[in-house]
PDB file of C-alpha atoms in Angstrom:
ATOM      1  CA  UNK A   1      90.685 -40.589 228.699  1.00 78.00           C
ATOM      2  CA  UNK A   2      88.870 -39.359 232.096  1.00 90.00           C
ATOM      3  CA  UNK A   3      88.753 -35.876 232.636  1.00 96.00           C
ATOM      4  CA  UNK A   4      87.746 -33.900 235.793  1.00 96.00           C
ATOM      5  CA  UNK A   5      84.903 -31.616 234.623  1.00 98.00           C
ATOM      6  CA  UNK A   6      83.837 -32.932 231.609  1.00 98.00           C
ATOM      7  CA  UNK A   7      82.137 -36.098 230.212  1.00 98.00           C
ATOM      8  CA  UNK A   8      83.670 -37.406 226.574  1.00 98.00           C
ATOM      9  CA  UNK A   9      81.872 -39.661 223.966  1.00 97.00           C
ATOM     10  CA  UNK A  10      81.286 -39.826 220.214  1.00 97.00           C
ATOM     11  CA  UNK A  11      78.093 -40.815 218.811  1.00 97.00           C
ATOM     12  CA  UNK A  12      78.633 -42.125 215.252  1.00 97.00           C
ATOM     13  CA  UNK A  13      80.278 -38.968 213.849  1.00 97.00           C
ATOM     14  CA  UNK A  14      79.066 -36.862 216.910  1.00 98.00           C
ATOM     15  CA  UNK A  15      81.908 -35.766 219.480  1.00 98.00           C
ATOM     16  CA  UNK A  16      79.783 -35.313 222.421  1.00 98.00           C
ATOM     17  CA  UNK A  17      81.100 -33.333 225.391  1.00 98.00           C
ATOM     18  CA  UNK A  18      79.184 -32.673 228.613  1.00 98.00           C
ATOM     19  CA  UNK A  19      79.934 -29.913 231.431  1.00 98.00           C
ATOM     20  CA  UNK A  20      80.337 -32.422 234.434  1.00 98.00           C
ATOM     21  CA  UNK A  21      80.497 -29.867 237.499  1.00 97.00           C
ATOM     22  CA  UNK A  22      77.434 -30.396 238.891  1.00 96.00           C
ATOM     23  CA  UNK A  23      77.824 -28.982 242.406  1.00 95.00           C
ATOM     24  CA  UNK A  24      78.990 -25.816 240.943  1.00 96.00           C
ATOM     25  CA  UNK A  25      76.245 -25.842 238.226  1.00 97.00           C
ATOM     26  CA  UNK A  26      78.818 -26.303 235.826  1.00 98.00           C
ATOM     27  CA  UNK A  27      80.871 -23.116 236.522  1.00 97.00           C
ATOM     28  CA  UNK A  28      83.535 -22.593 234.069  1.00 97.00           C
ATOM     29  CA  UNK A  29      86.766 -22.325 235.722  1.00 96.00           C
ATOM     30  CA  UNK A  30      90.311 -22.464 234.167  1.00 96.00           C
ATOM     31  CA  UNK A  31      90.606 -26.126 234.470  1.00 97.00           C
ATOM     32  CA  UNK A  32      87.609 -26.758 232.712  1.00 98.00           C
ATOM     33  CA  UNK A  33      88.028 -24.802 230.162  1.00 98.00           C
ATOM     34  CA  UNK A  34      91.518 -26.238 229.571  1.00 98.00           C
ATOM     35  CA  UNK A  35      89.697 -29.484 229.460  1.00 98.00           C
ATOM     36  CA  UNK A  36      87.364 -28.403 227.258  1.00 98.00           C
ATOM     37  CA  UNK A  37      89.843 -27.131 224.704  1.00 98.00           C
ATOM     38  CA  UNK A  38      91.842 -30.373 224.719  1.00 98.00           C
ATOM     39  CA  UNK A  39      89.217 -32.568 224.029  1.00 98.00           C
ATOM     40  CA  UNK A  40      88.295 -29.932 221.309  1.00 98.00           C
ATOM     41  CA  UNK A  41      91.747 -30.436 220.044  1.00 98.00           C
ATOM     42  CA  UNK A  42      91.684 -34.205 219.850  1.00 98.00           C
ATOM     43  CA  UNK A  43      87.965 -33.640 218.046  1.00 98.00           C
ATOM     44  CA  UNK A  44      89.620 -31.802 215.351  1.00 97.00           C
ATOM     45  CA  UNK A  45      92.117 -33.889 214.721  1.00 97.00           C
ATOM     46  CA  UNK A  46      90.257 -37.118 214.075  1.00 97.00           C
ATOM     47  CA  UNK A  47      88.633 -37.161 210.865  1.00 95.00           C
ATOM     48  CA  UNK A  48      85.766 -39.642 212.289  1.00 97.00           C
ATOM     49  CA  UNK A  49      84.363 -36.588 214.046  1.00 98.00           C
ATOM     50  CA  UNK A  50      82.148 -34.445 211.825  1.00 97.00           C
ATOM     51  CA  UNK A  51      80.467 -32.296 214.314  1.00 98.00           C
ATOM     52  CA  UNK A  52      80.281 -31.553 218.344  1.00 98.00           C
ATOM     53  CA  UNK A  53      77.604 -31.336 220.503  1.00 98.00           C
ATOM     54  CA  UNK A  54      78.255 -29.553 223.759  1.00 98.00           C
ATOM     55  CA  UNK A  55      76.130 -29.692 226.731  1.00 98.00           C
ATOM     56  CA  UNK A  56      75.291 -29.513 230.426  1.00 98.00           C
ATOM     57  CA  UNK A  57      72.664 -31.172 232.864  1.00 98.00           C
ATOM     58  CA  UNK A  58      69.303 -30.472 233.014  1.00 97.00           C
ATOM     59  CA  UNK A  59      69.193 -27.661 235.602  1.00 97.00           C
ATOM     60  CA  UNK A  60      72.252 -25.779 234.083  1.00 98.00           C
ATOM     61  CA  UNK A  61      74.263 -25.729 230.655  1.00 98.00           C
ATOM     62  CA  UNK A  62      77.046 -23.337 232.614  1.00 98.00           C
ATOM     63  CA  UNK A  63      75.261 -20.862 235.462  1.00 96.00           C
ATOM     64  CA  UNK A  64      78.552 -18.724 234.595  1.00 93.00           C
ATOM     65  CA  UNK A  65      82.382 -18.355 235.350  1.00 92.00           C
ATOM     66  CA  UNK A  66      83.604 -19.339 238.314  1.00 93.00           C
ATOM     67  CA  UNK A  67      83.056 -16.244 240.955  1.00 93.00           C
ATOM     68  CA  UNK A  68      85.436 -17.498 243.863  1.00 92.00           C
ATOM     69  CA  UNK A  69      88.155 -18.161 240.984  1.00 92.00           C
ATOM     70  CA  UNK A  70      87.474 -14.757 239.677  1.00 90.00           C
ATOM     71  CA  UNK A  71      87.778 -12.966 242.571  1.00 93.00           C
ATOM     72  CA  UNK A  72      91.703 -13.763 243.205  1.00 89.00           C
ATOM     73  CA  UNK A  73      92.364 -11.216 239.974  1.00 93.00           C
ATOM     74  CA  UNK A  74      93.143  -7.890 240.920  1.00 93.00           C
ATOM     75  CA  UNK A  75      93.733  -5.734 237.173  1.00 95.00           C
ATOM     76  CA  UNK A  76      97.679  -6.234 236.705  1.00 96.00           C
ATOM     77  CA  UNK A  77      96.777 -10.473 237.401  1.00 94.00           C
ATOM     78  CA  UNK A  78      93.898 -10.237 235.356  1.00 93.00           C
ATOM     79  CA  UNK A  79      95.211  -8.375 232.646  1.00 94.00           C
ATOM     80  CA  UNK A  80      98.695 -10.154 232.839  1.00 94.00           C
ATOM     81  CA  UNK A  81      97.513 -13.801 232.684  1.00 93.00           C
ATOM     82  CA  UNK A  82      94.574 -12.551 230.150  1.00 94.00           C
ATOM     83  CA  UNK A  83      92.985 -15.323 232.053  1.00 93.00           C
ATOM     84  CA  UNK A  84      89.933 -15.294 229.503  1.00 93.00           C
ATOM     85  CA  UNK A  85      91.870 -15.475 226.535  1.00 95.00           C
ATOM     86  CA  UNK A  86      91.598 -19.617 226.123  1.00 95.00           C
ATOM     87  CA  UNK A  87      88.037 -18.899 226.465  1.00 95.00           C
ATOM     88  CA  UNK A  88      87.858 -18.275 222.805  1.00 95.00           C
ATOM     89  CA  UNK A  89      88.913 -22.048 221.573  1.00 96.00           C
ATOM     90  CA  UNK A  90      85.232 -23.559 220.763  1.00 97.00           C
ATOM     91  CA  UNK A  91      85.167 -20.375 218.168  1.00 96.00           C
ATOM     92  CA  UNK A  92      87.703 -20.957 216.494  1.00 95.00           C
ATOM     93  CA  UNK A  93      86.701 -24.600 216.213  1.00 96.00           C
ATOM     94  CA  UNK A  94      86.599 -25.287 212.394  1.00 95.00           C
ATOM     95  CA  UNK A  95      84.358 -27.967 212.761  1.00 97.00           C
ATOM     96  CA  UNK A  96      80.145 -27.073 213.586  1.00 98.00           C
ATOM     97  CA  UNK A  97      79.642 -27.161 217.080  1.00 98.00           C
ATOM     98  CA  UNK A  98      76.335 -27.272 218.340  1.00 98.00           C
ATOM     99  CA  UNK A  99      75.334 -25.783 222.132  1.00 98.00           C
ATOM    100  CA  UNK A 100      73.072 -27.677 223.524  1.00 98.00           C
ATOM    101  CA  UNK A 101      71.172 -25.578 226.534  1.00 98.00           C
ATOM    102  CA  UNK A 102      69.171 -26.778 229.098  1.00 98.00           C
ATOM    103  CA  UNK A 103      68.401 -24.971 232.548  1.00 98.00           C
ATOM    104  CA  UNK A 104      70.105 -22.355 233.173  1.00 98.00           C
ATOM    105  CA  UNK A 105      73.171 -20.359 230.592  1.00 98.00           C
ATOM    106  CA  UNK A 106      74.270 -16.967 232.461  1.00 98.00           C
ATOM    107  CA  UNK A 107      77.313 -14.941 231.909  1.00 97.00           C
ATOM    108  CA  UNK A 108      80.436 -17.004 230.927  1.00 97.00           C
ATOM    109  CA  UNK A 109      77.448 -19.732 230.230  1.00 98.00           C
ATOM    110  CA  UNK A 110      75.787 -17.674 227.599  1.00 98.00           C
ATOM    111  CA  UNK A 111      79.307 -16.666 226.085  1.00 98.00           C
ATOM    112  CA  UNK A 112      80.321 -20.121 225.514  1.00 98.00           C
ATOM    113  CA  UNK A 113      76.769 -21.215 223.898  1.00 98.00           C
ATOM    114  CA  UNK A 114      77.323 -17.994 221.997  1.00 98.00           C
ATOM    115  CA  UNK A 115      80.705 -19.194 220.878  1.00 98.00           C
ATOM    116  CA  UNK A 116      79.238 -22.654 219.202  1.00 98.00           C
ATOM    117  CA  UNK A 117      77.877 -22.019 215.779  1.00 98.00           C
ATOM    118  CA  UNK A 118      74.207 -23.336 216.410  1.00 98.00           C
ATOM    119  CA  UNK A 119      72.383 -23.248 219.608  1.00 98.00           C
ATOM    120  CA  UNK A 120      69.496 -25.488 220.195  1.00 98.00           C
ATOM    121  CA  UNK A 121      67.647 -24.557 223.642  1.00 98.00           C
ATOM    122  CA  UNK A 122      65.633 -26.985 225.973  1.00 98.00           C
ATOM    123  CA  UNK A 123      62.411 -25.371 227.185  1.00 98.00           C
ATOM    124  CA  UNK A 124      63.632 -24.776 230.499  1.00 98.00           C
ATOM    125  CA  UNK A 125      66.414 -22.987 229.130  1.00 98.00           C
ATOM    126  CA  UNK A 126      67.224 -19.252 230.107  1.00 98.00           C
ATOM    127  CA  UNK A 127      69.452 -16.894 229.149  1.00 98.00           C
ATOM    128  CA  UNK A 128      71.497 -13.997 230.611  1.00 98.00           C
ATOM    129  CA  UNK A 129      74.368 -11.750 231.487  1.00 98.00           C
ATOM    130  CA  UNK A 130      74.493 -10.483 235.232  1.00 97.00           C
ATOM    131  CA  UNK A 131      77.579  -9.662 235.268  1.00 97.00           C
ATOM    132  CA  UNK A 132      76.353  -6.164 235.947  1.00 97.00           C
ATOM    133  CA  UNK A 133      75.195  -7.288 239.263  1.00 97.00           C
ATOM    134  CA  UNK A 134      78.452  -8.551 240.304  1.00 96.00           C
ATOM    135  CA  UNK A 135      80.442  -4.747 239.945  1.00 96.00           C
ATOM    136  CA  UNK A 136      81.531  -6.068 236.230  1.00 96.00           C
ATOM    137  CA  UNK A 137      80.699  -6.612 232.560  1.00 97.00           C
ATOM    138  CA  UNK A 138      80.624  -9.721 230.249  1.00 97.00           C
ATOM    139  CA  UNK A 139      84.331 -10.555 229.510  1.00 95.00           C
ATOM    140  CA  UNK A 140      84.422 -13.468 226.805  1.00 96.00           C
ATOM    141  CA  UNK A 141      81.826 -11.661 224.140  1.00 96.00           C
ATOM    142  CA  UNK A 142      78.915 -11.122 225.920  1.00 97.00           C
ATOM    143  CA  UNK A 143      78.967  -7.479 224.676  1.00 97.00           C
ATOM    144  CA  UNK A 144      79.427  -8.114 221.422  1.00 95.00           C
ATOM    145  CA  UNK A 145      78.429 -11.406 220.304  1.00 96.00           C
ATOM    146  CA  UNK A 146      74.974 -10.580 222.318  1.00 97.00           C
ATOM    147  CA  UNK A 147      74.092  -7.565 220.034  1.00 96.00           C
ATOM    148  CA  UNK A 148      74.871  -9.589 216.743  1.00 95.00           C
ATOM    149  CA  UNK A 149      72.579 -12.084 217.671  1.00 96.00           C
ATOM    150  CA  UNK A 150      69.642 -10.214 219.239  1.00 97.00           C
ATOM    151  CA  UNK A 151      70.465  -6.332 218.069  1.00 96.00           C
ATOM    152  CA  UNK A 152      71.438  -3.360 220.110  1.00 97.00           C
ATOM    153  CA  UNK A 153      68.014  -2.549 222.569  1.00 97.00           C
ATOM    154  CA  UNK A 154      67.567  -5.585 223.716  1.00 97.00           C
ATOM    155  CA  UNK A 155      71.199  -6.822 224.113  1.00 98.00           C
ATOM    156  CA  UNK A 156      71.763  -3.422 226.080  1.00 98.00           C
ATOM    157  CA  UNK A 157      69.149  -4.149 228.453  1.00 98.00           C
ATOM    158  CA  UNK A 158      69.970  -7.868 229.656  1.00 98.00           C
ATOM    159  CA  UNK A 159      73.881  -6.519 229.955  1.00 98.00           C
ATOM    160  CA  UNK A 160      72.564  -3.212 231.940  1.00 98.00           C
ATOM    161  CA  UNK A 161      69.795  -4.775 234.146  1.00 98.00           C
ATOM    162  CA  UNK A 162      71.186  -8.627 234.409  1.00 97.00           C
ATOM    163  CA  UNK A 163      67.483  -9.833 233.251  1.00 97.00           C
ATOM    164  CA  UNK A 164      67.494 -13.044 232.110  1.00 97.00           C
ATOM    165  CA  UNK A 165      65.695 -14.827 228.963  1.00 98.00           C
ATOM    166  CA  UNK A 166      63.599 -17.781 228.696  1.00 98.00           C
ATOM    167  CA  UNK A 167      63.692 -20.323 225.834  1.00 98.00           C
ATOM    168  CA  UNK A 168      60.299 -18.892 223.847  1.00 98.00           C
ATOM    169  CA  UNK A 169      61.751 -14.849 223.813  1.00 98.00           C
ATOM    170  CA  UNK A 170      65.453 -16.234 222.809  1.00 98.00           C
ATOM    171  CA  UNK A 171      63.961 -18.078 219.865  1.00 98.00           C
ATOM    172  CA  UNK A 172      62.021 -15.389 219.066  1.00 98.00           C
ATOM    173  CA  UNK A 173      64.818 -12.930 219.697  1.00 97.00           C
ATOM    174  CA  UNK A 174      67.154 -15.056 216.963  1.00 97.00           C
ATOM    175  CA  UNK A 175      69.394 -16.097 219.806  1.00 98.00           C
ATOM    176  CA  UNK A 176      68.777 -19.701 219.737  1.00 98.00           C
ATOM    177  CA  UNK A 177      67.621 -22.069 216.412  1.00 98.00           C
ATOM    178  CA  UNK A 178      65.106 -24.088 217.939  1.00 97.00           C
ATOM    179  CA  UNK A 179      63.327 -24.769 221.248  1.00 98.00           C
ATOM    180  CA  UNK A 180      62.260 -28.336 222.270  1.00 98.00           C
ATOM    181  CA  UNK A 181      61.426 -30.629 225.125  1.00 98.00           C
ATOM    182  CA  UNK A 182      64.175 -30.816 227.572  1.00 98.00           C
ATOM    183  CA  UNK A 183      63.947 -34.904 227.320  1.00 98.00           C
ATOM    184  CA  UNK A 184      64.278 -34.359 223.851  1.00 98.00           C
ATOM    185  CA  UNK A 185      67.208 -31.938 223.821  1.00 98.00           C
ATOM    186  CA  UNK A 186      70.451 -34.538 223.512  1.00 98.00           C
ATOM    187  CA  UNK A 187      68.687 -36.737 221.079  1.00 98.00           C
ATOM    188  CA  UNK A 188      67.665 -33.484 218.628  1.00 98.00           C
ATOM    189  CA  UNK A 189      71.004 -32.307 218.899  1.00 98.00           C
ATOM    190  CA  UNK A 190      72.615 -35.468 217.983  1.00 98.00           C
ATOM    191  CA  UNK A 191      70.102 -35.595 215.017  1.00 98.00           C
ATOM    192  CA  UNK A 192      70.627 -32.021 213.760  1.00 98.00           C
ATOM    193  CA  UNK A 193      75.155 -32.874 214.144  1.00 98.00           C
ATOM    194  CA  UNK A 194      74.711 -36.279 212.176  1.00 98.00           C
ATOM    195  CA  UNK A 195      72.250 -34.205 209.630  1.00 98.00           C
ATOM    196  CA  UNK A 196      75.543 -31.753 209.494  1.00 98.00           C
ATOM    197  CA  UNK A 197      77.995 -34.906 209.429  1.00 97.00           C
ATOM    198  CA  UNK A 198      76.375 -36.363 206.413  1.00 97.00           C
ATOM    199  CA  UNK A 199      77.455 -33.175 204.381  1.00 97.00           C
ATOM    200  CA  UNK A 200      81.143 -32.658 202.874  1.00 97.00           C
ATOM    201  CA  UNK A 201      83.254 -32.059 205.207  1.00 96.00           C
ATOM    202  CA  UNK A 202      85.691 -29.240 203.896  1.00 96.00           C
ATOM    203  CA  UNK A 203      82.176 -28.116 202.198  1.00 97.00           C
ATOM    204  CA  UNK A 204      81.145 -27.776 205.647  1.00 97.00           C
ATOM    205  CA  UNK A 205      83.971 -25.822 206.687  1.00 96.00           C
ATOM    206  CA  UNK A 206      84.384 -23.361 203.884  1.00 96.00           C
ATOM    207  CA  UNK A 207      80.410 -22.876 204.600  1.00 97.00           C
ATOM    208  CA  UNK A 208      80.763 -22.233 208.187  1.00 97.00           C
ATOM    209  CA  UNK A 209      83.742 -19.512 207.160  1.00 96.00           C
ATOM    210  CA  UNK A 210      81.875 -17.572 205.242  1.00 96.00           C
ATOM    211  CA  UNK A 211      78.809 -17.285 207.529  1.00 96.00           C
ATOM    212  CA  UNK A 212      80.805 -16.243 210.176  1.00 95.00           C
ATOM    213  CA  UNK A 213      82.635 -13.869 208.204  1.00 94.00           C
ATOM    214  CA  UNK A 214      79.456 -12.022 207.632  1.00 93.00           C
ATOM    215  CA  UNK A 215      79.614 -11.183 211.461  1.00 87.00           C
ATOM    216  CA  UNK A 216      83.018  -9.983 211.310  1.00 90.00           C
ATOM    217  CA  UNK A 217      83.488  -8.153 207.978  1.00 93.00           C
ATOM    218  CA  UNK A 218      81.638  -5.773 205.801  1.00 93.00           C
ATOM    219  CA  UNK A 219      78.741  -6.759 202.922  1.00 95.00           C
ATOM    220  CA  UNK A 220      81.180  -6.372 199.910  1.00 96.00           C
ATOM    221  CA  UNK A 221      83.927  -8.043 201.837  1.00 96.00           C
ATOM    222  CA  UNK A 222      81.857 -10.592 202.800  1.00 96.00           C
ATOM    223  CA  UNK A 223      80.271 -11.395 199.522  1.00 96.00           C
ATOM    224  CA  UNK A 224      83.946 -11.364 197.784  1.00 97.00           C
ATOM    225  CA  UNK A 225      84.515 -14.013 200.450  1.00 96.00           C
ATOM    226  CA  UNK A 226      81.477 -15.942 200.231  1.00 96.00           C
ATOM    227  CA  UNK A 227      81.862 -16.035 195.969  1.00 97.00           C
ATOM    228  CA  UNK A 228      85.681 -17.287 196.472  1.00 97.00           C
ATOM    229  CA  UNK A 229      84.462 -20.079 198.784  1.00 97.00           C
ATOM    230  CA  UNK A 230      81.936 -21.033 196.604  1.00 96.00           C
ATOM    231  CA  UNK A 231      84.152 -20.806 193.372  1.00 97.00           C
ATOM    232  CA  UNK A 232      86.859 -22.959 195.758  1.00 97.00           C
ATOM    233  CA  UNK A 233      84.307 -26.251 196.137  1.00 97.00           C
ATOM    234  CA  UNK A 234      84.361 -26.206 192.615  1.00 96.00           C
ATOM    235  CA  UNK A 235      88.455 -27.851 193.103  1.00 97.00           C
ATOM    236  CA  UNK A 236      86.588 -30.380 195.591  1.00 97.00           C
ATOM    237  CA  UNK A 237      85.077 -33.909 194.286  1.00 97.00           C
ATOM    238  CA  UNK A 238      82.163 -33.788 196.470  1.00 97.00           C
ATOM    239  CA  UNK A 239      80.657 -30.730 194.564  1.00 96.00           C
ATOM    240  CA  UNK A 240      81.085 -32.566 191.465  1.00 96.00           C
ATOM    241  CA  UNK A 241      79.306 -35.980 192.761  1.00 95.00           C
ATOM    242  CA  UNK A 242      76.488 -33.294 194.450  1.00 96.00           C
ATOM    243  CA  UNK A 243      75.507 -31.825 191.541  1.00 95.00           C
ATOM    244  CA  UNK A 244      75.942 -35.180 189.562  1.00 96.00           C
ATOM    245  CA  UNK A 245      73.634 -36.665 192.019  1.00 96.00           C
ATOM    246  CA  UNK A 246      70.791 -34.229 192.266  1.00 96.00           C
ATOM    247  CA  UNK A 247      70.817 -34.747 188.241  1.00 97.00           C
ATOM    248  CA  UNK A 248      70.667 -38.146 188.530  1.00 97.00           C
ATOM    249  CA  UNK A 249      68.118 -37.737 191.216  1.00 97.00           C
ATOM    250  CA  UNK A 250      70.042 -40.164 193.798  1.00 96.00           C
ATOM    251  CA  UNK A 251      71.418 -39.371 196.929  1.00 95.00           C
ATOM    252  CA  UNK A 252      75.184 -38.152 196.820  1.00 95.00           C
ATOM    253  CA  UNK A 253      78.083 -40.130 198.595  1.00 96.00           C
ATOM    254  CA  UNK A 254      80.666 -37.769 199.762  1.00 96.00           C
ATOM    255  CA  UNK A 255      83.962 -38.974 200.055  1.00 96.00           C
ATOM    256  CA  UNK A 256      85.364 -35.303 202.000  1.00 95.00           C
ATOM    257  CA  UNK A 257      87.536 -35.031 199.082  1.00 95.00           C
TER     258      UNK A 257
END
């Protein structure tokens, strides 16, 4: 299928999906995002796809929302159509989804990096939220995804001042995993989602649950949740062939059962 802002493949067990606005530096307007969310759809739903990698060009991963889309909104439109709302798809994605940033990620950008569940950053990359600059505030997490990622001084200062963040201080700042050549950037990501795609599948899911309940919940809660996961792969087959593999010292074969 041929869609109008975005660019579709699968790699193996990679789903790969690639911000094609290019004139607009891949603003994210409604209709890409309601792209973006069907393909994300049809990703989940076909057990050949183990993990997504999403990406942009080279100069820009998303350079933000869509300003002259934006700007139609008074409050009652904005707050009526909750315009931002679909927004939230990629994290809710049960599958890993890896953000793979290049050039430039600012504002709605760096939310939707933020949403994926790994971000791997080209050296060119930079970070930022200037909405402040624009009369307004991040809208779709900036505020608080931000601060979980990088902690409360330095999250308040990019939202306050609109500064933006290179590759080096966002790796060093926890915000991204790992920084490497832009050439490199699609072929590492690949790598790291078929290194994720080898893995058990529901394994892979109740994993990602529980680390992302740690953001959401308190300790206790979260280690009650984390113990029940664990105690639920226990029902799965793949834990059993895991374990009966690294005792036979072979490599397991996971069947996602």
């Amino acid at each position: 299928m041929a869609y109008d802002t975005l660019l579709v493949e699968t790699r193996g067990a990679v789903g790969l999906i690639t911000l094609n606005r290019p004139k607009a530096l891949n603003a994210l307007n409604g209709h890409l995002i309601a792209e973006l969310n069907t393909v994300l759809d049809a990703f989940e739903a076909d057990e050949a796809v183990r993990a997504v990698v999403v990406t942009g060009s080279e100069k820009a991963f998303a350079a933000g929302a869509d300003i002259k889309e934006m700007l139609s909104h008074d409050f009652v439109s904005a707050l009526a159509s909750d315009f931002i709302a679909p927004w939230d798809r990629i994290a809710r994605c049960r599958k890993p989804v890896i953000a793979a940033v290049a050039g430039y990620a600012l504002g709605g950008g760096c939310e939707l990096a933020m949403m994926c569940d790994i971000i791997l950053a080209a050296d060119n990359a930079r970070f930022g939220q200037p909405e402040i600059n624009l009369g307004t505030l991040p809208g779709a997490g900036g505020t608080q995804r931000l601060i979980r990622a990088i902690g409360k001084s330095k999250a308040m200062e990019m939202v306050l001042t609109g500064r933006m963040m290179d590759a080096r201080e966002a790796e060093q700042a926890n915000l991204v995993a790992r920084v490497v050549p832009a050439a490199d950037l699609i072929d590492e990501a690949i790598k790291l989602a078929d290194t994720i795609a080898e893995k058990s599948a529901p394994v892979v899911a109740m994993a990602k649950a529980a680390v992302n309940a740690a953001n959401e919940i308190g300790l206790n809660d979260g280690l009650r949740f984390e113990r029940s996961q664990f105690y639920a792969t226990f029902a799965t087959a793949d834990r059993g062939e895991g374990m009966q593999a690294f005792v036979d010292k072979r490599s397991p074969k996971f069947t996602n059962r």
